[in-house]
mmCIF file with all atom_site columns, C-alpha atoms and ligand atoms in Angstrom:
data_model
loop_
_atom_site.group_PDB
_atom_site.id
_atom_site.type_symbol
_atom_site.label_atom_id
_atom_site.label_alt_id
_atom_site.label_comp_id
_atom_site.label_asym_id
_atom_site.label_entity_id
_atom_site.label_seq_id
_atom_site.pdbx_PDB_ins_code
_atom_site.Cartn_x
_atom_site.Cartn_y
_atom_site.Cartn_z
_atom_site.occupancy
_atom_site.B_iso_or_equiv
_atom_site.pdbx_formal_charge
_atom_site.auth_seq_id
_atom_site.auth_comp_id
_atom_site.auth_asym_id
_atom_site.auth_atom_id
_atom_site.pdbx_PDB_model_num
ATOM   1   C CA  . UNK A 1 1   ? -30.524 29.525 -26.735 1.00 0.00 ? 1   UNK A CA  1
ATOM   2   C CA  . UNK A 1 2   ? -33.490 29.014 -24.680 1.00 0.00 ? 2   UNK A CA  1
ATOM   3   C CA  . UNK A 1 3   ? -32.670 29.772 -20.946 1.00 0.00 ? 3   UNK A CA  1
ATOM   4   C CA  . UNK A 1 4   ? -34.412 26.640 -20.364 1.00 0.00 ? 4   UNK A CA  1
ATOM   5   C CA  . UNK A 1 5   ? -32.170 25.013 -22.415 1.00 0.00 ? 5   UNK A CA  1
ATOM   6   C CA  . UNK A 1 6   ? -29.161 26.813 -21.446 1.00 0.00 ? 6   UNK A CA  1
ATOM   7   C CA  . UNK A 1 7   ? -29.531 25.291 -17.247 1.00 0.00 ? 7   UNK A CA  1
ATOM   8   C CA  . UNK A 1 8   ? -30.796 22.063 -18.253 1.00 0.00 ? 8   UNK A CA  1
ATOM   9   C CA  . UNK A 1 9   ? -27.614 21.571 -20.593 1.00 0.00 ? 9   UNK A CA  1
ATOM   10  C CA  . UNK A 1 10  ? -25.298 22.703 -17.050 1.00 0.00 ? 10  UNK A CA  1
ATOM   11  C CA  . UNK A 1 11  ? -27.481 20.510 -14.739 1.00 0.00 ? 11  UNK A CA  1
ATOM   12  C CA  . UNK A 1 12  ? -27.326 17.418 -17.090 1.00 0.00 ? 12  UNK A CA  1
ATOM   13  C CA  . UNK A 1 13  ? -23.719 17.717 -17.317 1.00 0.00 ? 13  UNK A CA  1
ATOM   14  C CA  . UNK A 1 14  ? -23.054 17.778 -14.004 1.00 0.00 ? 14  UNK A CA  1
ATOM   15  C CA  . UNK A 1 15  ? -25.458 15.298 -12.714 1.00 0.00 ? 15  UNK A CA  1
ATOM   16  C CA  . UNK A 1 16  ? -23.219 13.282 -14.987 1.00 0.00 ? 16  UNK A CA  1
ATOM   17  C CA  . UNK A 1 17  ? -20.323 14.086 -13.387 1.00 0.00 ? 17  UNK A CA  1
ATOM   18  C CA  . UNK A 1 18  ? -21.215 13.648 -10.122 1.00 0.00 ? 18  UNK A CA  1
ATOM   19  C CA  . UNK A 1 19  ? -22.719 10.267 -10.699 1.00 0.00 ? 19  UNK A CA  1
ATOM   20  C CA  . UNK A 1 20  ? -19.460 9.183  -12.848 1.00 0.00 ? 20  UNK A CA  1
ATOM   21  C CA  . UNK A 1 21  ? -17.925 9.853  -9.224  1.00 0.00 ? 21  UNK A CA  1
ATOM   22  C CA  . UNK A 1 22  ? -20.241 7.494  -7.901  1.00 0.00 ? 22  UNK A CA  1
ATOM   23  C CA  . UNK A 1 23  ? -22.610 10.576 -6.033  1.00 0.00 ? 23  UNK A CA  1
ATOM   24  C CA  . UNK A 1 24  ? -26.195 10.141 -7.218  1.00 0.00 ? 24  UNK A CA  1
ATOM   25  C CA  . UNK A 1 25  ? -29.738 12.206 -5.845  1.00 0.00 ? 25  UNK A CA  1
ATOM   26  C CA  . UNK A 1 26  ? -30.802 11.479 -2.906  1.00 0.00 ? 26  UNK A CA  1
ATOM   27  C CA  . UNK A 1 27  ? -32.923 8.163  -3.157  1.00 0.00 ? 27  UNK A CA  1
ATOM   28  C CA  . UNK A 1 28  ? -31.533 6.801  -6.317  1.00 0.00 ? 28  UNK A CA  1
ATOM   29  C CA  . UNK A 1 29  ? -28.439 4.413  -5.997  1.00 0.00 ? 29  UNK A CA  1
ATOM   30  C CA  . UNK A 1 30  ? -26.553 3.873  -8.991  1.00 0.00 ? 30  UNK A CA  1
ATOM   31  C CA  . UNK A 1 31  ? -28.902 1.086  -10.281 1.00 0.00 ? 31  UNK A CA  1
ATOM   32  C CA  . UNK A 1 32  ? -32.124 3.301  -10.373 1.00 0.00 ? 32  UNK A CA  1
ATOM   33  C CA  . UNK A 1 33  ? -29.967 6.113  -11.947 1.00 0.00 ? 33  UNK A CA  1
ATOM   34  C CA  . UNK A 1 34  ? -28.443 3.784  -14.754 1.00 0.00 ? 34  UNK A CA  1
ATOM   35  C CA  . UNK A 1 35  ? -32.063 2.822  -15.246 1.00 0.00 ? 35  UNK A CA  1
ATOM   36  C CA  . UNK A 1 36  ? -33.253 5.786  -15.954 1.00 0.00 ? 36  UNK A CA  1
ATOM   37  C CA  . UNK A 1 37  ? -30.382 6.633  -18.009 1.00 0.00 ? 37  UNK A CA  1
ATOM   38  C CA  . UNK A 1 38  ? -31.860 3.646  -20.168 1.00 0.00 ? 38  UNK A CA  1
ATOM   39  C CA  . UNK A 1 39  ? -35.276 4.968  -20.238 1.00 0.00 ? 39  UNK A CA  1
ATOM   40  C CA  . UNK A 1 40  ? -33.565 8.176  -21.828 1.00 0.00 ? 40  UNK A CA  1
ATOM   41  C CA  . UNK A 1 41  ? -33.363 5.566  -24.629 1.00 0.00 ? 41  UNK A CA  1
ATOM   42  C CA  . UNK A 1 42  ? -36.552 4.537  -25.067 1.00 0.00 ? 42  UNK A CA  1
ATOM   43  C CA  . UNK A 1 43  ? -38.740 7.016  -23.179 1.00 0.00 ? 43  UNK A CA  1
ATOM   44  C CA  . UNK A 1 44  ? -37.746 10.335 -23.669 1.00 0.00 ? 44  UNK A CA  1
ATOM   45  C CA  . UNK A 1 45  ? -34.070 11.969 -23.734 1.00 0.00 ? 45  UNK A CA  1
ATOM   46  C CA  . UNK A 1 46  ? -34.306 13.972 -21.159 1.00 0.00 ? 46  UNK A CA  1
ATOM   47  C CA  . UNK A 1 47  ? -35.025 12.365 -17.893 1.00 0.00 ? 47  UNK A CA  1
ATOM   48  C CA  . UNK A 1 48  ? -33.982 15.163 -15.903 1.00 0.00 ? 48  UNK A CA  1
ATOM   49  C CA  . UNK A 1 49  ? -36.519 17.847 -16.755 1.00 0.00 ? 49  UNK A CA  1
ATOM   50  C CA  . UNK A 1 50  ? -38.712 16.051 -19.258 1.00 0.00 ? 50  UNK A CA  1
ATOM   51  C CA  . UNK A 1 51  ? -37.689 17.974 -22.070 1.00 0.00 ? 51  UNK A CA  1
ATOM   52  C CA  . UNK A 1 52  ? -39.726 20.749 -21.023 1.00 0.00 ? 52  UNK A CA  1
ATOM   53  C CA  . UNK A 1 53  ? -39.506 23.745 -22.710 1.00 0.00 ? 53  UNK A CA  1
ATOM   54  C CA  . UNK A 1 54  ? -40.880 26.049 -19.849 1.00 0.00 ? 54  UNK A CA  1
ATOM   55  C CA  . UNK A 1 55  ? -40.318 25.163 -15.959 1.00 0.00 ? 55  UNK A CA  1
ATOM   56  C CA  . UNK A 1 56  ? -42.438 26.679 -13.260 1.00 0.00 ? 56  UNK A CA  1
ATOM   57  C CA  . UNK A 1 57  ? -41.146 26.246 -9.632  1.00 0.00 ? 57  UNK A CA  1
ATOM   58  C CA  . UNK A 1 58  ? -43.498 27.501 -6.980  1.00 0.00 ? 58  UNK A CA  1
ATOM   59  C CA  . UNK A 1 59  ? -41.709 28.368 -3.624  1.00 0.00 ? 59  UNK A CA  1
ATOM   60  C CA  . UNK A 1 60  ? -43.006 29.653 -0.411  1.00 0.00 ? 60  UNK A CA  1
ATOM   61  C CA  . UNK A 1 61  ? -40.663 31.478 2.650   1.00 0.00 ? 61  UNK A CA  1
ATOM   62  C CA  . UNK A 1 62  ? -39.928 28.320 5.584   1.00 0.00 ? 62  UNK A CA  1
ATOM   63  C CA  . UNK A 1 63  ? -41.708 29.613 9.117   1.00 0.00 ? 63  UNK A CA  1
ATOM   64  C CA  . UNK A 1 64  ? -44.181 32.012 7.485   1.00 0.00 ? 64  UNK A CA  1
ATOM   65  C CA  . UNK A 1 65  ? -47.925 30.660 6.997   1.00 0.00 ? 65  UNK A CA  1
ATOM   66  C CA  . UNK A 1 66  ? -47.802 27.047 5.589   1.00 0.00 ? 66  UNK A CA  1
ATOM   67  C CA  . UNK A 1 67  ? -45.331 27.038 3.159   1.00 0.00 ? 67  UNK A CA  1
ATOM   68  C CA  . UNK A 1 68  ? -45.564 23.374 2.291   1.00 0.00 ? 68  UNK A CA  1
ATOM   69  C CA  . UNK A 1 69  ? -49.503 23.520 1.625   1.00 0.00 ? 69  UNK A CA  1
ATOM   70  C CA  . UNK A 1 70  ? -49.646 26.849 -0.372  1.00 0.00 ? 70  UNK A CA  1
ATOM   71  C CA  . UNK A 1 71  ? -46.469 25.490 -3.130  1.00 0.00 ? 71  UNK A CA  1
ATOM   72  C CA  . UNK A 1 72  ? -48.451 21.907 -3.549  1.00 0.00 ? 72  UNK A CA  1
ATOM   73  C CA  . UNK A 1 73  ? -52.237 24.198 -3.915  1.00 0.00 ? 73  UNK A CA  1
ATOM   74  C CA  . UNK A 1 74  ? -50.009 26.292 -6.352  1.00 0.00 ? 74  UNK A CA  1
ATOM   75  C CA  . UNK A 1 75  ? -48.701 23.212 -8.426  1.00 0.00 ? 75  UNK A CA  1
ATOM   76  C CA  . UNK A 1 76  ? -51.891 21.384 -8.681  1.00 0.00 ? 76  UNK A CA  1
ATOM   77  C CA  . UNK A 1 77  ? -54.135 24.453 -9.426  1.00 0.00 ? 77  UNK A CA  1
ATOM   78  C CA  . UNK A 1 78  ? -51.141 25.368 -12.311 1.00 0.00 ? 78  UNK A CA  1
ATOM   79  C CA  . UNK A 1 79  ? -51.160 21.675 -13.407 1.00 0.00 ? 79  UNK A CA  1
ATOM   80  C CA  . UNK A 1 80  ? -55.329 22.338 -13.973 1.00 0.00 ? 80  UNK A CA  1
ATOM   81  C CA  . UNK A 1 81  ? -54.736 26.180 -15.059 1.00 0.00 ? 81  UNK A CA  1
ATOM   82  C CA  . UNK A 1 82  ? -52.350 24.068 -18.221 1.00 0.00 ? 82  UNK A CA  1
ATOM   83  C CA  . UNK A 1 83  ? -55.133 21.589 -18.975 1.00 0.00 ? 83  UNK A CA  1
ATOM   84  C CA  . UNK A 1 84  ? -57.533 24.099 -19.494 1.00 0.00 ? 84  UNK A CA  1
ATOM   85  C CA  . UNK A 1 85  ? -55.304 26.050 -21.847 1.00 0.00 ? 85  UNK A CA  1
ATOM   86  C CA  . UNK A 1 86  ? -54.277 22.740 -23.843 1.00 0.00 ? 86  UNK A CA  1
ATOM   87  C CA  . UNK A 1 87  ? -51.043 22.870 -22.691 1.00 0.00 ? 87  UNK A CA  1
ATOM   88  C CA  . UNK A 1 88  ? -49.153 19.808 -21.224 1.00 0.00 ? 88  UNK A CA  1
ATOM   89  C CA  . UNK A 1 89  ? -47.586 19.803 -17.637 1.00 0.00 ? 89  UNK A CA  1
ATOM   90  C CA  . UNK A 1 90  ? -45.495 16.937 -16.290 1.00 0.00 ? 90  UNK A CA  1
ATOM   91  C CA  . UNK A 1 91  ? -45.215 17.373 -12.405 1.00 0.00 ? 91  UNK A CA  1
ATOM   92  C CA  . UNK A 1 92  ? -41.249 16.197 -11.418 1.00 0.00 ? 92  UNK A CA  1
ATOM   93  C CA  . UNK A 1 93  ? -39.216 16.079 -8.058  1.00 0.00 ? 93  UNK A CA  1
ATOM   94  C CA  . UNK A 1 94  ? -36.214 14.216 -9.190  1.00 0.00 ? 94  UNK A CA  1
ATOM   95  C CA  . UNK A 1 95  ? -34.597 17.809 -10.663 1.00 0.00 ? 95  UNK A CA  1
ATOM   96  C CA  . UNK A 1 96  ? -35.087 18.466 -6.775  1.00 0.00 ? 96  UNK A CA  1
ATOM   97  C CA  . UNK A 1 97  ? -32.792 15.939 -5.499  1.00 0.00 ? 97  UNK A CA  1
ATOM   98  C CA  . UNK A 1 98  ? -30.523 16.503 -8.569  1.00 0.00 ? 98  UNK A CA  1
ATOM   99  C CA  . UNK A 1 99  ? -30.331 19.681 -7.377  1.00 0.00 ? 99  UNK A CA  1
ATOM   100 C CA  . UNK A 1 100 ? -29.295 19.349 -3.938  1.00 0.00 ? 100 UNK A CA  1
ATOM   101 C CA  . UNK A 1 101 ? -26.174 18.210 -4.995  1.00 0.00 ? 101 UNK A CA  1
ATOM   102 C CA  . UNK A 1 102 ? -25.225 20.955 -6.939  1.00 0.00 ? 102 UNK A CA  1
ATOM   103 C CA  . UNK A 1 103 ? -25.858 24.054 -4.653  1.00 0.00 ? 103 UNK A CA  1
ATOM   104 C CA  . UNK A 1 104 ? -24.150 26.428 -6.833  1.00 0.00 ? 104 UNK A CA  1
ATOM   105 C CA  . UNK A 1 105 ? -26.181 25.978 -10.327 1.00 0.00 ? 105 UNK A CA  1
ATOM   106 C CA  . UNK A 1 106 ? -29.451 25.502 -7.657  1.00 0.00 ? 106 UNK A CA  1
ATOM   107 C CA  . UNK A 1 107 ? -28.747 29.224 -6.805  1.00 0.00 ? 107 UNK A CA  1
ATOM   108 C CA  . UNK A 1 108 ? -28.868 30.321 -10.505 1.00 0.00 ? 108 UNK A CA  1
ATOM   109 C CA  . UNK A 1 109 ? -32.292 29.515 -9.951  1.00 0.00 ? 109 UNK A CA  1
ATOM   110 C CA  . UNK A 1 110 ? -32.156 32.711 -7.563  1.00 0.00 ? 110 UNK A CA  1
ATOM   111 C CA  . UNK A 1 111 ? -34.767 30.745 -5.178  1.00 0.00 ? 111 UNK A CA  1
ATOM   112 C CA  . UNK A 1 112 ? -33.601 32.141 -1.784  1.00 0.00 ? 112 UNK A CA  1
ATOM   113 C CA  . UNK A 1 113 ? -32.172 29.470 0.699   1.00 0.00 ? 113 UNK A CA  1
ATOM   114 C CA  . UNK A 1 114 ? -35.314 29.862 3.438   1.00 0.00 ? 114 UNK A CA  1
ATOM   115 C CA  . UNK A 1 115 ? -37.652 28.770 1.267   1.00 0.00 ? 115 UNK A CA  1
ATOM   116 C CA  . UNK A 1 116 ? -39.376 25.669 0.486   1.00 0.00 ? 116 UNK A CA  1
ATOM   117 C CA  . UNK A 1 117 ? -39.862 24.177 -2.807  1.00 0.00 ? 117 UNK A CA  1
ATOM   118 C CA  . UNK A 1 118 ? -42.319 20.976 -3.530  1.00 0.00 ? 118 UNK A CA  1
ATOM   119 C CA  . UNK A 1 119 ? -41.821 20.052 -6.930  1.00 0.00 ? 119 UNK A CA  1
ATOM   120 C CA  . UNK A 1 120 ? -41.046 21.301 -10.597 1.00 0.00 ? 120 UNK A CA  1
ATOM   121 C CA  . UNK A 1 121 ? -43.486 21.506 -12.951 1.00 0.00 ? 121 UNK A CA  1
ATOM   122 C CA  . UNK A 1 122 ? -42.537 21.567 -16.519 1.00 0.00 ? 122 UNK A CA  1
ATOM   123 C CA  . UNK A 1 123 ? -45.361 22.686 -19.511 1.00 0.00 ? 123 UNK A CA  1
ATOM   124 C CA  . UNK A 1 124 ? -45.896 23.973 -22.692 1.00 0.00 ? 124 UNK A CA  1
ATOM   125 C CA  . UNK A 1 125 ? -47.199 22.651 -25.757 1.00 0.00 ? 125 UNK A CA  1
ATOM   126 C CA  . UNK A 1 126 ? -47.627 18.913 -26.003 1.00 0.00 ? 126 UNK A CA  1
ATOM   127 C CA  . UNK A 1 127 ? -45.588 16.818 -28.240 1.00 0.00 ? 127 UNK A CA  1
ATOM   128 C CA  . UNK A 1 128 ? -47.957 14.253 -28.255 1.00 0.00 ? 128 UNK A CA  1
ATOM   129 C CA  . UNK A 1 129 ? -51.800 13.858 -28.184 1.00 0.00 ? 129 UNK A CA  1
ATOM   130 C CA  . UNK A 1 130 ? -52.618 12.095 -25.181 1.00 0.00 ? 130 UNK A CA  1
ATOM   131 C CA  . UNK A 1 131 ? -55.861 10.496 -24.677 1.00 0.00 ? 131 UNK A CA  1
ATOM   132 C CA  . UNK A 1 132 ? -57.053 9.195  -21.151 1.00 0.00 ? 132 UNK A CA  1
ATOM   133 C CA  . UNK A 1 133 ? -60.748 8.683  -19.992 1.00 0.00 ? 133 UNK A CA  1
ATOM   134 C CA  . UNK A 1 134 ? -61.475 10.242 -16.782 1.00 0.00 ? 134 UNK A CA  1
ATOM   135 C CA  . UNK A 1 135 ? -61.169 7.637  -14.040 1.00 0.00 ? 135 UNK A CA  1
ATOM   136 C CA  . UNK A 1 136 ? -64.678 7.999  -12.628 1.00 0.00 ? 136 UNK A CA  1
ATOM   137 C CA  . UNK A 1 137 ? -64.425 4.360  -10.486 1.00 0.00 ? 137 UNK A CA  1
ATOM   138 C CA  . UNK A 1 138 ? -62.464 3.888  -7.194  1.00 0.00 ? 138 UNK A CA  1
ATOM   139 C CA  . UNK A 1 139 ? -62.428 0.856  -5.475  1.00 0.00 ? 139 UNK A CA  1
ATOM   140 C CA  . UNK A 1 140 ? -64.262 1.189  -2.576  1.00 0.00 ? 140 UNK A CA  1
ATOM   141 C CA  . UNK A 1 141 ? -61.513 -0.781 -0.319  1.00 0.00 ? 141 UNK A CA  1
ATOM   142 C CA  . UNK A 1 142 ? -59.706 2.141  -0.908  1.00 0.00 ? 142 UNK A CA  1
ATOM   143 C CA  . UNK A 1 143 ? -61.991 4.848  0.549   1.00 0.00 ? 143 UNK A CA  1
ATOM   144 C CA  . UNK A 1 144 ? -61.556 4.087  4.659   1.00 0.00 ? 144 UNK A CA  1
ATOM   145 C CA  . UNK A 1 145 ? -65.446 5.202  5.491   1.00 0.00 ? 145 UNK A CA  1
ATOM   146 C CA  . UNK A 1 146 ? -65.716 5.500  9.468   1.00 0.00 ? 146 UNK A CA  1
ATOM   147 C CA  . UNK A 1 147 ? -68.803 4.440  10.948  1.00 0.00 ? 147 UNK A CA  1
ATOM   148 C CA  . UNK A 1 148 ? -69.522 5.172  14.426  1.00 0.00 ? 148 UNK A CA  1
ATOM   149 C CA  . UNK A 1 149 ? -71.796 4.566  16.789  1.00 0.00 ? 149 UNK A CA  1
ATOM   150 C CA  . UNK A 1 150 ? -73.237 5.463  19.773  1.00 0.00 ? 150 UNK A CA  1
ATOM   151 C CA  . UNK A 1 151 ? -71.718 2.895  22.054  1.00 0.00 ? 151 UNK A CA  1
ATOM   152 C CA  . UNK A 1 152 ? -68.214 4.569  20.924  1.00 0.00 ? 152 UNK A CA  1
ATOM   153 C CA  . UNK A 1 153 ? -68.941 7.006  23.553  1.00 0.00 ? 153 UNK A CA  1
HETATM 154 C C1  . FMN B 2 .   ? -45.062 14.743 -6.830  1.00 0.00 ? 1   FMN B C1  1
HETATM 155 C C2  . FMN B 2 .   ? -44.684 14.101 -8.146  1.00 0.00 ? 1   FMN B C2  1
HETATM 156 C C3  . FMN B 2 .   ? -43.355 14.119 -8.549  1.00 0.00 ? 1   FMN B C3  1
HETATM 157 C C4  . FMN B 2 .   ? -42.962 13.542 -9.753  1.00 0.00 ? 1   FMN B C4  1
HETATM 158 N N1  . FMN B 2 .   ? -41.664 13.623 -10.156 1.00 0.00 ? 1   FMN B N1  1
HETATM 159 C C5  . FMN B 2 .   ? -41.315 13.169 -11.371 1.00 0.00 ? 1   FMN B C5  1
HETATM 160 C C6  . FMN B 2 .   ? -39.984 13.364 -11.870 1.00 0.00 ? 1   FMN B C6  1
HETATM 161 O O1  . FMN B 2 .   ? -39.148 13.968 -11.225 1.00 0.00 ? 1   FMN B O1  1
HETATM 162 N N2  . FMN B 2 .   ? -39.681 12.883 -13.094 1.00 0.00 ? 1   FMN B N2  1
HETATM 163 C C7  . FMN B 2 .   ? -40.614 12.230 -13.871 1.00 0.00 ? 1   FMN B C7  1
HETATM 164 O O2  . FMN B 2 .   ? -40.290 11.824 -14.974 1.00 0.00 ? 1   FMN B O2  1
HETATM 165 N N3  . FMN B 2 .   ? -41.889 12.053 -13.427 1.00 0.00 ? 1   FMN B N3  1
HETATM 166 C C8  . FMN B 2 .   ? -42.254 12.502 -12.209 1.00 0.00 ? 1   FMN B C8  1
HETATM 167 N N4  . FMN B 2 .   ? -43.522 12.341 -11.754 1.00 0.00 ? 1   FMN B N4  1
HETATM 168 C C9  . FMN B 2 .   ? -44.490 11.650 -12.638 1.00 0.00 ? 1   FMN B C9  1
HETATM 169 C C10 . FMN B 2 .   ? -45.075 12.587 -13.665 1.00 0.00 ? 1   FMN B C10 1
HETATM 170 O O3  . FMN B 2 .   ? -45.377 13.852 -13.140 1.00 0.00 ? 1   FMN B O3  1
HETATM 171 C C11 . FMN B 2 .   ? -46.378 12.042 -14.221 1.00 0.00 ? 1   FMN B C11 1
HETATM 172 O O4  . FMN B 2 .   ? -47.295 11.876 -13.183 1.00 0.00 ? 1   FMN B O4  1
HETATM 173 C C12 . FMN B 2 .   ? -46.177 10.757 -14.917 1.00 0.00 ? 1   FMN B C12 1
HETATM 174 O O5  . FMN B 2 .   ? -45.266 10.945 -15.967 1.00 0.00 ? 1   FMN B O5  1
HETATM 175 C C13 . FMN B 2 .   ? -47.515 10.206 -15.452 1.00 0.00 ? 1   FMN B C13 1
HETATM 176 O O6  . FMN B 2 .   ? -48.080 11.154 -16.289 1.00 0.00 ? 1   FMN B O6  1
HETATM 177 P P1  . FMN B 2 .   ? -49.582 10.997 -16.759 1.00 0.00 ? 1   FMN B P1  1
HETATM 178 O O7  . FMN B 2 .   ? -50.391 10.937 -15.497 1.00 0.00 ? 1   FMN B O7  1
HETATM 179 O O8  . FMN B 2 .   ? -49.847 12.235 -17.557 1.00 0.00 ? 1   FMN B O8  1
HETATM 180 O O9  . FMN B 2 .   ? -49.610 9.749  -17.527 1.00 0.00 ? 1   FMN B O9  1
HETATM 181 C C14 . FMN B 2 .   ? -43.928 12.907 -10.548 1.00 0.00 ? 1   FMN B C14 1
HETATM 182 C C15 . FMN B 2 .   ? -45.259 12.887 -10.149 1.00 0.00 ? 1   FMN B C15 1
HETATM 183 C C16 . FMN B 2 .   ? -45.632 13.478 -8.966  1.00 0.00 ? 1   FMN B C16 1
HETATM 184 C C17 . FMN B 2 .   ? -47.084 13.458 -8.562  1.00 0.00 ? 1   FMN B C17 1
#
């Protein structure tokens, strides 16, 4: 079996468990978790890591440098790094909080304790071909220009 598949099947199950005893991620309440236990339905099956077959998981040491900058610049430049390749790559913070409840599968991930992790990224292959056009408009109420002048001073 996939190692992938081998800690998603003992995450799943006891993300389960936990929530059949009423003890969900942090920021879902039972409502948002039954919903996305629906989506599993009609979305994709595996709501918890995508059904990704590879995971990357960029971590950085807490109180060294900026820990919190360098994972995101690692996670975006990967997410590009995937593109370019043809690959797929599905950015996801839920397995996070799913996580936290579970400290002892979390350490099979042998991430040490100190350090700082900003999301999951999961990648490989894509399933499905995706087409998007490049959003090249912004509305301009959403770009706060400043505009000062000299009686500001
Ligand atoms: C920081 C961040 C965390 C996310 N966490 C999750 C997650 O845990 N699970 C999930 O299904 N999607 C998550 N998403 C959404 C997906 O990564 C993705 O943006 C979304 O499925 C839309 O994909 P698309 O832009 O390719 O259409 C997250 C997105 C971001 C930016």
């Amino acid at each position: 079996m996939e190692q992938i598949d081998y800690f998603r099947n003992i995450a799943y199950r006891e993300m389960e468990r936990l929530a059949a005893q009423g003890l969900y991620p942090e920021g879902f309440g039972k409502e948002a978790y039954e919903d996305m236990k629906r989506w599993e339905k009609t979305v994709r099956p595996d709501m918890l890591f995508c059904g990704a077959p590879h995971i990357l998981i960029p971590h950085a040491p807490l109180g060294r440098g900026e820990p919190v900058q360098d994972v995101v610049i690692a996670g975006t430049y990967f997410e590009l790094l995937c593109a370019s390749r043809g690959l797929g790559a599905v950015m996801m913070t839920f397995p996070l909080s799913v996580l936290n409840l579970m400290p002892e599968i979390k350490a099979m991930l042998e991430i040490p304790e100190e350090h700082y992790i900003g999301m999951m990224i999961g990648f490989g292959y894509p399933q499905i071909p995706y087409a998007r056009g490049t959003q090249r408009t912004v509305e301009q109420k959403r770009v706060h220009r400043l505009s000062f002048t000299n009686s500001d001073t």
